[in-house]
Short mmCIF file of C-alpha atoms in Angstrom, two decimals:
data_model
loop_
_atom_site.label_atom_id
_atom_site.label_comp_id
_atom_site.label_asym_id
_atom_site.label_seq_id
_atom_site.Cartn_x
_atom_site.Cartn_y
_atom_site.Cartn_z
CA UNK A 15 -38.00 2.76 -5.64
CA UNK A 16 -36.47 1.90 -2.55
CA UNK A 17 -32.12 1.38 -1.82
CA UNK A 18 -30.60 -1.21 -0.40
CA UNK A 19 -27.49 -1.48 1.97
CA UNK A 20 -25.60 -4.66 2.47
CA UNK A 21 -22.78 -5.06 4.95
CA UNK A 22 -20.89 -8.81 4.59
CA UNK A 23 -18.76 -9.25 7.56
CA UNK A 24 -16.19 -11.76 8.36
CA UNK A 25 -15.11 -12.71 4.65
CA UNK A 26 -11.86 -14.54 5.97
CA UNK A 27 -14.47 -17.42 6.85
CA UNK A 28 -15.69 -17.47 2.91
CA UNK A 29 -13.83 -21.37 1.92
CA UNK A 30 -13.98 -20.20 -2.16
CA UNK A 31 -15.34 -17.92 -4.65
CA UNK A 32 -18.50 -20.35 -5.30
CA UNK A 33 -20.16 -19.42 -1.63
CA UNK A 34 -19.59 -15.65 -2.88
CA UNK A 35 -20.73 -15.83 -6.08
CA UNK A 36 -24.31 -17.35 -4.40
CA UNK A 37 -24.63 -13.33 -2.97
CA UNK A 38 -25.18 -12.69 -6.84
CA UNK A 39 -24.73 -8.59 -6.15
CA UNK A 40 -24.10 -8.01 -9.73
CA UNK A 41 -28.07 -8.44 -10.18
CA UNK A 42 -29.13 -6.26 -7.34
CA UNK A 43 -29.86 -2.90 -8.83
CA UNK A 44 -31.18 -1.53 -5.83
CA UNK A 45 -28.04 -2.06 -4.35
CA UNK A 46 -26.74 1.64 -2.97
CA UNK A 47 -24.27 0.69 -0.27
CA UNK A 48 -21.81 -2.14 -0.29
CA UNK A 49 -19.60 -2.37 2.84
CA UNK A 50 -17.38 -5.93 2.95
CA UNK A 51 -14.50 -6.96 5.34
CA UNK A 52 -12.40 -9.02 6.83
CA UNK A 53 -12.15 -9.24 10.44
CA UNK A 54 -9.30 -12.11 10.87
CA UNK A 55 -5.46 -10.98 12.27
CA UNK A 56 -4.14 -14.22 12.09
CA UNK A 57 -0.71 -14.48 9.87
CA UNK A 58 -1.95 -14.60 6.02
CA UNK A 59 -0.35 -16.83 3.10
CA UNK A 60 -0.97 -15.23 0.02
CA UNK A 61 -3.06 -17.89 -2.06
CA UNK A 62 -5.31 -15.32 -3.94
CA UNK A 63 -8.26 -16.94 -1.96
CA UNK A 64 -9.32 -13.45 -0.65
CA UNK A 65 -8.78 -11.67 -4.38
CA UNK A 66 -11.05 -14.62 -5.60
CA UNK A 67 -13.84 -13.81 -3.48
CA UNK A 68 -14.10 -10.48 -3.78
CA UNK A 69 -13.98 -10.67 -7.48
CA UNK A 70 -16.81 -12.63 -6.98
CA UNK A 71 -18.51 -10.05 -5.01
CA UNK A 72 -18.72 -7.33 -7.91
CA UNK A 73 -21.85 -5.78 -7.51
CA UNK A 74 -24.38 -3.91 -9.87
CA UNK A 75 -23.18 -0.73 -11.73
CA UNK A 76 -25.67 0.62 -10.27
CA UNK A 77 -24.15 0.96 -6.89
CA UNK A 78 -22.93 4.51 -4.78
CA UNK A 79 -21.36 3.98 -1.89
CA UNK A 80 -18.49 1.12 -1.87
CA UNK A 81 -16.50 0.20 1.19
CA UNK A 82 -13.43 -2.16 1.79
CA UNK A 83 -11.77 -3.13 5.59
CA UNK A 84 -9.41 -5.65 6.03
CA UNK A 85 -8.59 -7.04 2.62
CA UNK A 86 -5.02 -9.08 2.88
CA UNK A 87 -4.07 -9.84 -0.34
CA UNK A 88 -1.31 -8.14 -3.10
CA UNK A 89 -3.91 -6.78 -5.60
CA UNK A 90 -7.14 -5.90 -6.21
CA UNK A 91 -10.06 -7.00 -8.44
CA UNK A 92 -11.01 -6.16 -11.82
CA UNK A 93 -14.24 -4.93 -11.50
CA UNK A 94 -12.59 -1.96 -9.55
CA UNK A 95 -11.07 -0.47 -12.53
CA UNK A 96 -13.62 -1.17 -14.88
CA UNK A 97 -17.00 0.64 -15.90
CA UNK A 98 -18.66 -1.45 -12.85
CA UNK A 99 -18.02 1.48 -10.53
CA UNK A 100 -19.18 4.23 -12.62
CA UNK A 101 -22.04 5.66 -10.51
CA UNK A 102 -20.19 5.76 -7.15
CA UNK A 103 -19.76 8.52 -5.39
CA UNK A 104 -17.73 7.04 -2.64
CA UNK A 105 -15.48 4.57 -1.80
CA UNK A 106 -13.31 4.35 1.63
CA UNK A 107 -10.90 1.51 1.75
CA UNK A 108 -9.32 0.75 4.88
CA UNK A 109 -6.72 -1.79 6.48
CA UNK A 110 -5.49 -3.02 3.22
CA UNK A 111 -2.24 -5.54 4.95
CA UNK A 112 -0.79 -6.45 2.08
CA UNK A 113 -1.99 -4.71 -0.84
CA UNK A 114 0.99 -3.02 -2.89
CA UNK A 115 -1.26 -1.51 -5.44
CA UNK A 116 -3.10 1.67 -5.65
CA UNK A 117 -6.71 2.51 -6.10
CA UNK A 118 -7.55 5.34 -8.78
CA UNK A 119 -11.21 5.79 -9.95
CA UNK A 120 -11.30 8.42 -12.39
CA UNK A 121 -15.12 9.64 -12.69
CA UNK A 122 -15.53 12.96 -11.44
CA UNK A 123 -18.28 12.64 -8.66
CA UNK A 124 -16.18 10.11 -6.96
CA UNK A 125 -14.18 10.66 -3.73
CA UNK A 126 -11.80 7.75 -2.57
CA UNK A 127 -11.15 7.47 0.87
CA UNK A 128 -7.74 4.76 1.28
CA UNK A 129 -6.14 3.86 4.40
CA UNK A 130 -3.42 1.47 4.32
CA UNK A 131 -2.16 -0.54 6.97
CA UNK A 132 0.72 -2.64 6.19
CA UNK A 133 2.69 -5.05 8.06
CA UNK A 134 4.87 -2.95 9.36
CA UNK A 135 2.13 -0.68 11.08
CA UNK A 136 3.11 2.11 8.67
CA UNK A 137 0.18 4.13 7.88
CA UNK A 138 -1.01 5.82 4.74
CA UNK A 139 -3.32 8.90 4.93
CA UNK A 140 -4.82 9.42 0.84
CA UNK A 141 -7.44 11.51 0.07
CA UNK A 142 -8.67 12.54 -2.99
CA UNK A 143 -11.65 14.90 -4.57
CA UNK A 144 -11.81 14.67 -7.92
CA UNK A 145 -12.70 17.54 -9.82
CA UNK A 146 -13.02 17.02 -13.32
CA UNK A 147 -16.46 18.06 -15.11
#
């Protein structure tokens, strides 16, 4: 059996959910590493554009490595809290602008990476191991 890595770049240029939901990642099983982000530093109107698309970019369950750069809007999707993620092993989000919430994945093999950068340059150091068996 042979893994997969996809890296999507430049999601600010995605016009709505439909183009994303075309990737179809949920039916890649062989899917092991998902890196997305979005490149753009232009000023940002929240219009839940950006949350739309990456809900439509939920991938397989089968999936270990997840990363997220760039993402500009308030809140997250939500696959991300639900049984989607359970194999991964590792997530790093990064450059989060305007996200107020907080990531938690619970299963034990999992170590989150976050790195928040808001708009007022203030930066946000998290990183947690969790250890339950």
């Amino acid at each position: 059996m042979y893994y997969s890595t996809i890296e999507i770049t430049h999601l600010e240029r995605v016009k709505n959910d439909k183009d994303a939901k075309e990737s179809n990642l949920s039916a890649k099983g062989n899917l092991h590493t998902l890196s997305m982000s979005w490149d753009d530093d232009e000023p940002h109107k929240y219009d839940s554009k950006e949350v739309k698309v990456l809900e439509s970019l939920k991938p397989h369950s089968n999936l270990a490595f997840l990363k997220i750069y760039g993402f500009r809007e308030i809140s997250l999707p939500v696959w991300m809290n639900h049984s989607v993620l359970t194999n991964v092993v590792d997530i790093e989000i990064a450059d989060f602008k305007n996200c107020s919430c907080t990531y938690t994945h619970t299963h034990a093999r999992t170590r989150t990476h976050t790195h928040t950068h808001t708009h007022t340059h203030t930066h946000t150091h998290t990183h947690t191991l969790n250890s339950q068996s």
